[in-house]
JSON list of C-alpha atoms in Angstrom, two decimals:
[
{"chain": "B", "resi": 1, "resn": "MET", "atom": "CA", "xyz": [-21.94, -70.33, 15.78]},
{"chain": "B", "resi": 2, "resn": "THR", "atom": "CA", "xyz": [-19.17, -67.77, 15.40]},
{"chain": "B", "resi": 3, "resn": "THR", "atom": "CA", "xyz": [-19.69, -64.20, 14.38]},
{"chain": "B", "resi": 4, "resn": "PRO", "atom": "CA", "xyz": [-17.32, -62.67, 11.88]},
{"chain": "B", "resi": 5, "resn": "GLU", "atom": "CA", "xyz": [-14.86, -60.24, 13.36]},
{"chain": "B", "resi": 6, "resn": "ARG", "atom": "CA", "xyz": [-15.44, -56.63, 12.39]},
{"chain": "B", "resi": 7, "resn": "PRO", "atom": "CA", "xyz": [-12.44, -54.77, 11.02]},
{"chain": "B", "resi": 8, "resn": "ASP", "atom": "CA", "xyz": [-10.97, -52.15, 13.22]},
{"chain": "B", "resi": 9, "resn": "PRO", "atom": "CA", "xyz": [-12.26, -48.67, 12.32]},
{"chain": "B", "resi": 10, "resn": "ALA", "atom": "CA", "xyz": [-9.81, -46.47, 10.46]},
{"chain": "B", "resi": 11, "resn": "PRO", "atom": "CA", "xyz": [-8.07, -44.06, 12.75]},
{"chain": "B", "resi": 12, "resn": "GLU", "atom": "CA", "xyz": [-9.41, -40.52, 12.54]},
{"chain": "B", "resi": 13, "resn": "PRO", "atom": "CA", "xyz": [-6.96, -38.05, 11.09]},
{"chain": "B", "resi": 14, "resn": "GLU", "atom": "CA", "xyz": [-5.37, -35.79, 13.65]},
{"chain": "B", "resi": 15, "resn": "ASP", "atom": "CA", "xyz": [-5.75, -32.05, 13.39]},
{"chain": "B", "resi": 16, "resn": "VAL", "atom": "CA", "xyz": [-2.54, -30.50, 12.17]},
{"chain": "B", "resi": 17, "resn": "PRO", "atom": "CA", "xyz": [-1.95, -27.04, 13.57]},
{"chain": "B", "resi": 18, "resn": "VAL", "atom": "CA", "xyz": [-1.32, -24.33, 10.99]},
{"chain": "B", "resi": 19, "resn": "LEU", "atom": "CA", "xyz": [0.98, -21.58, 12.09]},
{"chain": "B", "resi": 20, "resn": "GLY", "atom": "CA", "xyz": [0.07, -18.08, 11.01]},
{"chain": "B", "resi": 21, "resn": "GLY", "atom": "CA", "xyz": [-3.53, -18.82, 10.13]},
{"chain": "B", "resi": 22, "resn": "SER", "atom": "CA", "xyz": [-5.14, -20.88, 7.39]},
{"chain": "B", "resi": 23, "resn": "GLY", "atom": "CA", "xyz": [-4.83, -20.36, 3.69]},
{"chain": "B", "resi": 24, "resn": "PRO", "atom": "CA", "xyz": [-1.80, -20.05, 1.43]},
{"chain": "B", "resi": 25, "resn": "ASP", "atom": "CA", "xyz": [1.63, -19.01, 2.52]},
{"chain": "B", "resi": 26, "resn": "PRO", "atom": "CA", "xyz": [1.92, -15.30, 3.41]},
{"chain": "B", "resi": 27, "resn": "GLU", "atom": "CA", "xyz": [4.46, -14.64, 0.65]},
{"chain": "B", "resi": 28, "resn": "ARG", "atom": "CA", "xyz": [1.87, -15.65, -1.94]},
{"chain": "B", "resi": 29, "resn": "VAL", "atom": "CA", "xyz": [-0.50, -12.87, -0.91]},
{"chain": "B", "resi": 30, "resn": "ARG", "atom": "CA", "xyz": [0.24, -9.75, -2.90]},
{"chain": "B", "resi": 31, "resn": "ARG", "atom": "CA", "xyz": [-0.72, -6.16, -2.41]},
{"chain": "B", "resi": 32, "resn": "PHE", "atom": "CA", "xyz": [-3.73, -4.60, -4.07]},
{"chain": "B", "resi": 33, "resn": "TRP", "atom": "CA", "xyz": [-3.10, -2.73, -7.27]},
{"chain": "B", "resi": 34, "resn": "SER", "atom": "CA", "xyz": [-4.52, 0.76, -7.75]},
{"chain": "B", "resi": 35, "resn": "VAL", "atom": "CA", "xyz": [-6.70, 1.38, -10.81]},
{"chain": "B", "resi": 36, "resn": "ARG", "atom": "CA", "xyz": [-5.18, 4.85, -11.24]},
{"chain": "B", "resi": 37, "resn": "ARG", "atom": "CA", "xyz": [-8.09, 6.24, -13.26]},
{"chain": "B", "resi": 38, "resn": "ILE", "atom": "CA", "xyz": [-7.08, 9.89, -12.89]},
{"chain": "B", "resi": 39, "resn": "PRO", "atom": "CA", "xyz": [-3.46, 9.58, -14.18]},
{"chain": "B", "resi": 40, "resn": "ALA", "atom": "CA", "xyz": [-4.60, 7.25, -16.98]},
{"chain": "B", "resi": 41, "resn": "ALA", "atom": "CA", "xyz": [-7.40, 9.65, -17.97]},
{"chain": "B", "resi": 42, "resn": "LEU", "atom": "CA", "xyz": [-5.09, 12.67, -17.95]},
{"chain": "B", "resi": 43, "resn": "LEU", "atom": "CA", "xyz": [-2.44, 10.88, -20.00]},
{"chain": "B", "resi": 44, "resn": "ALA", "atom": "CA", "xyz": [-5.01, 9.59, -22.48]},
{"chain": "B", "resi": 45, "resn": "ALA", "atom": "CA", "xyz": [-6.48, 13.10, -22.87]},
{"chain": "B", "resi": 46, "resn": "VAL", "atom": "CA", "xyz": [-3.08, 14.65, -23.48]},
{"chain": "B", "resi": 47, "resn": "VAL", "atom": "CA", "xyz": [-2.02, 11.99, -25.98]},
{"chain": "B", "resi": 48, "resn": "LEU", "atom": "CA", "xyz": [-5.37, 12.10, -27.78]},
{"chain": "B", "resi": 49, "resn": "GLY", "atom": "CA", "xyz": [-5.39, 15.88, -27.99]},
{"chain": "B", "resi": 50, "resn": "GLY", "atom": "CA", "xyz": [-1.79, 16.12, -29.21]},
{"chain": "B", "resi": 51, "resn": "ALA", "atom": "CA", "xyz": [-2.22, 13.30, -31.73]},
{"chain": "B", "resi": 52, "resn": "GLY", "atom": "CA", "xyz": [-5.46, 14.79, -33.05]},
{"chain": "B", "resi": 53, "resn": "LEU", "atom": "CA", "xyz": [-3.98, 18.24, -33.46]},
{"chain": "B", "resi": 54, "resn": "LEU", "atom": "CA", "xyz": [-0.88, 16.93, -35.22]},
{"chain": "B", "resi": 55, "resn": "LEU", "atom": "CA", "xyz": [-2.98, 14.69, -37.50]},
{"chain": "B", "resi": 56, "resn": "TYR", "atom": "CA", "xyz": [-5.17, 17.65, -38.43]},
{"chain": "B", "resi": 57, "resn": "ASP", "atom": "CA", "xyz": [-2.15, 19.78, -39.26]},
{"chain": "B", "resi": 58, "resn": "VAL", "atom": "CA", "xyz": [-0.54, 17.03, -41.38]},
{"chain": "B", "resi": 59, "resn": "ALA", "atom": "CA", "xyz": [-3.81, 16.50, -43.25]},
{"chain": "B", "resi": 60, "resn": "ALA", "atom": "CA", "xyz": [-4.06, 20.28, -43.88]},
{"chain": "B", "resi": 61, "resn": "VAL", "atom": "CA", "xyz": [-0.53, 20.36, -45.31]},
{"chain": "B", "resi": 62, "resn": "ARG", "atom": "CA", "xyz": [-1.34, 17.41, -47.56]},
{"chain": "B", "resi": 63, "resn": "ALA", "atom": "CA", "xyz": [-4.36, 19.34, -48.82]},
{"chain": "B", "resi": 64, "resn": "ASP", "atom": "CA", "xyz": [-2.08, 22.21, -49.96]},
{"chain": "B", "resi": 65, "resn": "HIS", "atom": "CA", "xyz": [-2.85, 24.36, -46.92]},
{"chain": "B", "resi": 66, "resn": "SER", "atom": "CA", "xyz": [-0.18, 26.09, -44.87]},
{"chain": "B", "resi": 67, "resn": "ALA", "atom": "CA", "xyz": [0.90, 24.44, -41.63]},
{"chain": "B", "resi": 68, "resn": "MET", "atom": "CA", "xyz": [-0.11, 25.95, -38.32]},
{"chain": "B", "resi": 69, "resn": "SER", "atom": "CA", "xyz": [2.05, 28.75, -37.08]},
{"chain": "B", "resi": 70, "resn": "TRP", "atom": "CA", "xyz": [3.02, 26.90, -33.88]},
{"chain": "B", "resi": 71, "resn": "ARG", "atom": "CA", "xyz": [4.41, 23.97, -35.86]},
{"chain": "B", "resi": 72, "resn": "ARG", "atom": "CA", "xyz": [6.42, 26.23, -38.19]},
{"chain": "B", "resi": 73, "resn": "GLU", "atom": "CA", "xyz": [7.80, 28.16, -35.23]},
{"chain": "B", "resi": 74, "resn": "LEU", "atom": "CA", "xyz": [8.61, 24.96, -33.41]},
{"chain": "B", "resi": 75, "resn": "ALA", "atom": "CA", "xyz": [10.39, 23.47, -36.41]},
{"chain": "B", "resi": 76, "resn": "ASP", "atom": "CA", "xyz": [12.42, 26.64, -36.96]},
{"chain": "B", "resi": 77, "resn": "ASP", "atom": "CA", "xyz": [13.29, 26.86, -33.28]},
{"chain": "B", "resi": 78, "resn": "LEU", "atom": "CA", "xyz": [14.45, 23.25, -33.14]},
{"chain": "B", "resi": 79, "resn": "ALA", "atom": "CA", "xyz": [16.53, 23.74, -36.28]},
{"chain": "B", "resi": 80, "resn": "THR", "atom": "CA", "xyz": [18.34, 26.81, -34.92]},
{"chain": "B", "resi": 81, "resn": "ARG", "atom": "CA", "xyz": [18.53, 26.23, -31.17]},
{"chain": "B", "resi": 82, "resn": "PRO", "atom": "CA", "xyz": [21.64, 24.40, -29.87]},
{"chain": "B", "resi": 83, "resn": "LEU", "atom": "CA", "xyz": [21.08, 21.19, -27.95]},
{"chain": "B", "resi": 84, "resn": "ASP", "atom": "CA", "xyz": [23.03, 22.36, -24.89]},
{"chain": "B", "resi": 85, "resn": "SER", "atom": "CA", "xyz": [20.86, 25.41, -24.27]},
{"chain": "B", "resi": 86, "resn": "ALA", "atom": "CA", "xyz": [19.19, 25.83, -20.89]},
{"chain": "B", "resi": 87, "resn": "THR", "atom": "CA", "xyz": [15.68, 25.69, -22.32]},
{"chain": "B", "resi": 88, "resn": "THR", "atom": "CA", "xyz": [16.32, 22.46, -24.23]},
{"chain": "B", "resi": 89, "resn": "LEU", "atom": "CA", "xyz": [17.92, 20.78, -21.22]},
{"chain": "B", "resi": 90, "resn": "ALA", "atom": "CA", "xyz": [15.06, 21.92, -18.93]},
{"chain": "B", "resi": 91, "resn": "VAL", "atom": "CA", "xyz": [12.41, 20.57, -21.28]},
{"chain": "B", "resi": 92, "resn": "ALA", "atom": "CA", "xyz": [14.30, 17.30, -21.74]},
{"chain": "B", "resi": 93, "resn": "GLY", "atom": "CA", "xyz": [14.67, 16.93, -17.99]},
{"chain": "B", "resi": 94, "resn": "ALA", "atom": "CA", "xyz": [10.95, 17.54, -17.45]},
{"chain": "B", "resi": 95, "resn": "VAL", "atom": "CA", "xyz": [10.09, 14.91, -20.06]},
{"chain": "B", "resi": 96, "resn": "VAL", "atom": "CA", "xyz": [12.45, 12.40, -18.44]},
{"chain": "B", "resi": 97, "resn": "LEU", "atom": "CA", "xyz": [10.95, 13.01, -14.99]},
{"chain": "B", "resi": 98, "resn": "LEU", "atom": "CA", "xyz": [7.48, 12.56, -16.44]},
{"chain": "B", "resi": 99, "resn": "GLY", "atom": "CA", "xyz": [8.51, 9.29, -18.07]},
{"chain": "B", "resi": 100, "resn": "VAL", "atom": "CA", "xyz": [10.07, 8.04, -14.84]},
{"chain": "B", "resi": 101, "resn": "TRP", "atom": "CA", "xyz": [6.93, 8.96, -12.90]},
{"chain": "B", "resi": 102, "resn": "LEU", "atom": "CA", "xyz": [4.76, 7.05, -15.40]},
{"chain": "B", "resi": 103, "resn": "LEU", "atom": "CA", "xyz": [7.06, 4.02, -15.13]},
{"chain": "B", "resi": 104, "resn": "VAL", "atom": "CA", "xyz": [6.87, 4.11, -11.33]},
{"chain": "B", "resi": 105, "resn": "LEU", "atom": "CA", "xyz": [3.07, 4.27, -11.48]},
{"chain": "B", "resi": 106, "resn": "ALA", "atom": "CA", "xyz": [3.00, 1.35, -13.91]},
{"chain": "B", "resi": 107, "resn": "SER", "atom": "CA", "xyz": [5.36, -0.88, -11.90]},
{"chain": "B", "resi": 108, "resn": "THR", "atom": "CA", "xyz": [4.13, -0.28, -8.32]},
{"chain": "B", "resi": 109, "resn": "PRO", "atom": "CA", "xyz": [0.89, -1.55, -6.83]},
{"chain": "B", "resi": 110, "resn": "GLY", "atom": "CA", "xyz": [-0.24, 1.62, -5.12]},
{"chain": "B", "resi": 111, "resn": "LEU", "atom": "CA", "xyz": [-3.09, 1.55, -2.57]},
{"chain": "B", "resi": 112, "resn": "ARG", "atom": "CA", "xyz": [-0.64, 1.91, 0.28]},
{"chain": "B", "resi": 113, "resn": "ALA", "atom": "CA", "xyz": [-3.49, 2.48, 2.71]},
{"chain": "B", "resi": 114, "resn": "VAL", "atom": "CA", "xyz": [-4.82, -1.09, 2.22]},
{"chain": "B", "resi": 115, "resn": "LEU", "atom": "CA", "xyz": [-3.00, -3.97, 3.94]},
{"chain": "B", "resi": 116, "resn": "PRO", "atom": "CA", "xyz": [-3.59, -7.43, 2.41]},
{"chain": "B", "resi": 117, "resn": "MET", "atom": "CA", "xyz": [-5.05, -10.04, 4.74]},
{"chain": "B", "resi": 118, "resn": "ARG", "atom": "CA", "xyz": [-4.50, -13.79, 4.84]},
{"chain": "B", "resi": 119, "resn": "ARG", "atom": "CA", "xyz": [-6.50, -15.66, 2.22]},
{"chain": "B", "resi": 120, "resn": "THR", "atom": "CA", "xyz": [-8.76, -18.35, 3.60]},
{"chain": "B", "resi": 121, "resn": "HIS", "atom": "CA", "xyz": [-10.30, -19.07, 0.15]},
{"chain": "B", "resi": 122, "resn": "PRO", "atom": "CA", "xyz": [-8.46, -19.01, -3.18]},
{"chain": "B", "resi": 123, "resn": "ASP", "atom": "CA", "xyz": [-11.20, -16.95, -4.81]},
{"chain": "B", "resi": 124, "resn": "LEU", "atom": "CA", "xyz": [-11.52, -14.36, -2.05]},
{"chain": "B", "resi": 125, "resn": "ARG", "atom": "CA", "xyz": [-9.19, -11.45, -1.28]},
{"chain": "B", "resi": 126, "resn": "ALA", "atom": "CA", "xyz": [-9.55, -9.13, 1.64]},
{"chain": "B", "resi": 127, "resn": "GLY", "atom": "CA", "xyz": [-7.73, -5.99, 2.75]},
{"chain": "B", "resi": 128, "resn": "LEU", "atom": "CA", "xyz": [-7.70, -3.88, 5.89]},
{"chain": "B", "resi": 129, "resn": "ASP", "atom": "CA", "xyz": [-7.39, -0.13, 5.90]},
{"chain": "B", "resi": 130, "resn": "ARG", "atom": "CA", "xyz": [-4.42, 1.21, 7.89]},
{"chain": "B", "resi": 131, "resn": "ASP", "atom": "CA", "xyz": [-6.53, 3.70, 9.80]},
{"chain": "B", "resi": 132, "resn": "ALA", "atom": "CA", "xyz": [-8.98, 0.97, 10.81]},
{"chain": "B", "resi": 133, "resn": "ALA", "atom": "CA", "xyz": [-6.12, -1.26, 11.96]},
{"chain": "B", "resi": 134, "resn": "ALA", "atom": "CA", "xyz": [-4.59, 1.59, 13.94]},
{"chain": "B", "resi": 135, "resn": "LEU", "atom": "CA", "xyz": [-7.96, 2.34, 15.60]},
{"chain": "B", "resi": 136, "resn": "ALA", "atom": "CA", "xyz": [-8.43, -1.33, 16.55]},
{"chain": "B", "resi": 137, "resn": "LEU", "atom": "CA", "xyz": [-4.97, -1.52, 18.09]},
{"chain": "B", "resi": 138, "resn": "ARG", "atom": "CA", "xyz": [-5.46, 1.79, 19.88]},
{"chain": "B", "resi": 139, "resn": "ASP", "atom": "CA", "xyz": [-8.66, 0.53, 21.50]},
{"chain": "B", "resi": 140, "resn": "ARG", "atom": "CA", "xyz": [-6.85, -2.62, 22.63]},
{"chain": "B", "resi": 141, "resn": "ALA", "atom": "CA", "xyz": [-3.97, -0.60, 24.12]},
{"chain": "B", "resi": 142, "resn": "MET", "atom": "CA", "xyz": [-6.36, 1.74, 25.98]},
{"chain": "B", "resi": 143, "resn": "GLU", "atom": "CA", "xyz": [-7.64, -1.26, 27.94]},
{"chain": "B", "resi": 144, "resn": "VAL", "atom": "CA", "xyz": [-4.25, -1.69, 29.64]},
{"chain": "B", "resi": 145, "resn": "SER", "atom": "CA", "xyz": [-4.15, -0.41, 33.17]},
{"chain": "B", "resi": 146, "resn": "GLY", "atom": "CA", "xyz": [-2.15, 2.80, 33.53]},
{"chain": "B", "resi": 147, "resn": "VAL", "atom": "CA", "xyz": [-2.47, 3.91, 29.91]},
{"chain": "B", "resi": 148, "resn": "GLN", "atom": "CA", "xyz": [-3.78, 7.47, 29.56]},
{"chain": "B", "resi": 149, "resn": "SER", "atom": "CA", "xyz": [-3.48, 7.97, 25.82]},
{"chain": "B", "resi": 150, "resn": "VAL", "atom": "CA", "xyz": [-2.15, 6.07, 22.81]},
{"chain": "B", "resi": 151, "resn": "LYS", "atom": "CA", "xyz": [-1.01, 6.97, 19.32]},
{"chain": "B", "resi": 152, "resn": "VAL", "atom": "CA", "xyz": [-0.69, 4.14, 16.80]},
{"chain": "B", "resi": 153, "resn": "ARG", "atom": "CA", "xyz": [0.81, 4.34, 13.32]},
{"chain": "B", "resi": 154, "resn": "VAL", "atom": "CA", "xyz": [0.40, 1.25, 11.12]},
{"chain": "B", "resi": 155, "resn": "GLY", "atom": "CA", "xyz": [2.69, 0.73, 8.16]},
{"chain": "B", "resi": 156, "resn": "ARG", "atom": "CA", "xyz": [3.31, -2.15, 5.79]},
{"chain": "B", "resi": 157, "resn": "ALA", "atom": "CA", "xyz": [6.25, -3.46, 7.82]},
{"chain": "B", "resi": 158, "resn": "LYS", "atom": "CA", "xyz": [6.02, -1.74, 11.18]},
{"chain": "B", "resi": 159, "resn": "VAL", "atom": "CA", "xyz": [3.47, -0.74, 13.85]},
{"chain": "B", "resi": 160, "resn": "ALA", "atom": "CA", "xyz": [4.73, 2.18, 15.96]},
{"chain": "B", "resi": 161, "resn": "VAL", "atom": "CA", "xyz": [2.93, 2.72, 19.26]},
{"chain": "B", "resi": 162, "resn": "ARG", "atom": "CA", "xyz": [3.44, 5.67, 21.56]},
{"chain": "B", "resi": 163, "resn": "ALA", "atom": "CA", "xyz": [1.60, 5.46, 24.87]},
{"chain": "B", "resi": 164, "resn": "VAL", "atom": "CA", "xyz": [1.36, 7.85, 27.80]},
{"chain": "B", "resi": 165, "resn": "SER", "atom": "CA", "xyz": [1.08, 6.32, 31.27]},
{"chain": "B", "resi": 166, "resn": "HIS", "atom": "CA", "xyz": [0.12, 8.38, 34.32]},
{"chain": "B", "resi": 167, "resn": "PHE", "atom": "CA", "xyz": [0.69, 5.65, 36.90]},
{"chain": "B", "resi": 168, "resn": "ARG", "atom": "CA", "xyz": [2.31, 2.19, 37.27]},
{"chain": "B", "resi": 169, "resn": "PRO", "atom": "CA", "xyz": [5.96, 1.57, 36.38]},
{"chain": "B", "resi": 170, "resn": "LEU", "atom": "CA", "xyz": [6.73, 2.27, 32.74]},
{"chain": "B", "resi": 171, "resn": "ASP", "atom": "CA", "xyz": [8.37, -1.11, 32.19]},
{"chain": "B", "resi": 172, "resn": "ASP", "atom": "CA", "xyz": [5.25, -2.93, 33.39]},
{"chain": "B", "resi": 173, "resn": "VAL", "atom": "CA", "xyz": [2.99, -0.80, 31.21]},
{"chain": "B", "resi": 174, "resn": "ARG", "atom": "CA", "xyz": [5.26, -1.35, 28.23]},
{"chain": "B", "resi": 175, "resn": "ALA", "atom": "CA", "xyz": [5.25, -5.10, 28.76]},
{"chain": "B", "resi": 176, "resn": "ASP", "atom": "CA", "xyz": [1.46, -5.25, 29.06]},
{"chain": "B", "resi": 177, "resn": "VAL", "atom": "CA", "xyz": [0.94, -3.05, 26.00]},
{"chain": "B", "resi": 178, "resn": "SER", "atom": "CA", "xyz": [3.38, -5.17, 23.99]},
{"chain": "B", "resi": 179, "resn": "THR", "atom": "CA", "xyz": [1.61, -8.36, 25.01]},
{"chain": "B", "resi": 180, "resn": "VAL", "atom": "CA", "xyz": [-1.84, -7.04, 24.22]},
{"chain": "B", "resi": 181, "resn": "LEU", "atom": "CA", "xyz": [-0.85, -5.52, 20.90]},
{"chain": "B", "resi": 182, "resn": "THR", "atom": "CA", "xyz": [1.11, -8.58, 19.79]},
{"chain": "B", "resi": 183, "resn": "ALA", "atom": "CA", "xyz": [-2.07, -10.58, 20.13]},
{"chain": "B", "resi": 184, "resn": "GLY", "atom": "CA", "xyz": [-4.01, -7.74, 18.51]},
{"chain": "B", "resi": 185, "resn": "VAL", "atom": "CA", "xyz": [-1.74, -7.66, 15.45]},
{"chain": "B", "resi": 186, "resn": "GLU", "atom": "CA", "xyz": [-2.15, -11.44, 15.06]},
{"chain": "B", "resi": 187, "resn": "GLU", "atom": "CA", "xyz": [-5.94, -11.14, 15.31]},
{"chain": "B", "resi": 188, "resn": "LEU", "atom": "CA", "xyz": [-5.96, -8.60, 12.48]},
{"chain": "B", "resi": 189, "resn": "GLY", "atom": "CA", "xyz": [-5.28, -11.47, 10.10]},
{"chain": "B", "resi": 190, "resn": "LEU", "atom": "CA", "xyz": [-2.72, -9.64, 7.99]},
{"chain": "B", "resi": 191, "resn": "ALA", "atom": "CA", "xyz": [-0.81, -11.62, 5.41]},
{"chain": "B", "resi": 192, "resn": "HIS", "atom": "CA", "xyz": [2.50, -10.09, 6.48]},
{"chain": "B", "resi": 193, "resn": "ALA", "atom": "CA", "xyz": [2.50, -9.34, 10.19]},
{"chain": "B", "resi": 194, "resn": "PRO", "atom": "CA", "xyz": [4.31, -6.04, 10.81]},
{"chain": "B", "resi": 195, "resn": "ALA", "atom": "CA", "xyz": [6.93, -5.60, 13.51]},
{"chain": "B", "resi": 196, "resn": "LEU", "atom": "CA", "xyz": [5.73, -3.96, 16.72]},
{"chain": "B", "resi": 197, "resn": "THR", "atom": "CA", "xyz": [7.58, -1.16, 18.51]},
{"chain": "B", "resi": 198, "resn": "VAL", "atom": "CA", "xyz": [6.16, 0.26, 21.77]},
{"chain": "B", "resi": 199, "resn": "ARG", "atom": "CA", "xyz": [7.23, 3.43, 23.47]},
{"chain": "B", "resi": 200, "resn": "VAL", "atom": "CA", "xyz": [5.75, 4.44, 26.88]},
{"chain": "B", "resi": 201, "resn": "GLU", "atom": "CA", "xyz": [6.40, 7.74, 28.61]},
{"chain": "B", "resi": 202, "resn": "ARG", "atom": "CA", "xyz": [5.00, 9.98, 31.30]},
{"chain": "B", "resi": 203, "resn": "PRO", "atom": "CA", "xyz": [2.68, 12.85, 30.49]},
{"chain": "B", "resi": 204, "resn": "SER", "atom": "CA", "xyz": [4.42, 16.14, 29.89]},
{"chain": "B", "resi": 205, "resn": "LYS", "atom": "CA", "xyz": [4.34, 18.63, 32.71]},
{"chain": "B", "resi": 206, "resn": "LYS", "atom": "CA", "xyz": [2.35, 21.79, 31.95]},
{"chain": "B", "resi": 207, "resn": "GLY", "atom": "CA", "xyz": [3.78, 25.11, 32.90]}
]
């Protein structure tokens, strides 16, 4: 009696390493947009107040009442003032600057203090505060032998580190700090890893 041969088991899939963490590509992760409640509330209040006042004055004129004095004076002033006067140019420049500022607010994300992190789930977004990232990197740098103090500034594209070493050769301390902080930046899980610059110097002499 012969036993039927069993088919060979299917080979298990090999783990494929993912460079730069899991999730979507870093370029697909966008910055957080600011709600900008205060500028929107101020603009809405100004527009609503101006439109309400103008509508009230127009309705009063339609009801055979005289227009408000400010509107009559404004109309007379605009009719007699030349367009190249200093006051007209100053007001026009201020209005243009206000319009440019509003366009910049509308077209930029804001929330510069929040760095987007890599997305491990399509429905989940996470961000890291710059101060928190700088504090984490500072603690990592303080563990390096020879480091007396560290100042870390974290930006969107660059991490600037300034360390003070009171012993050991500066080149050795700089190499160790760079190695430790390179791993620290990677462990932060940022979507766009910033470039790292390290500067090590001796403490200043007092007196």
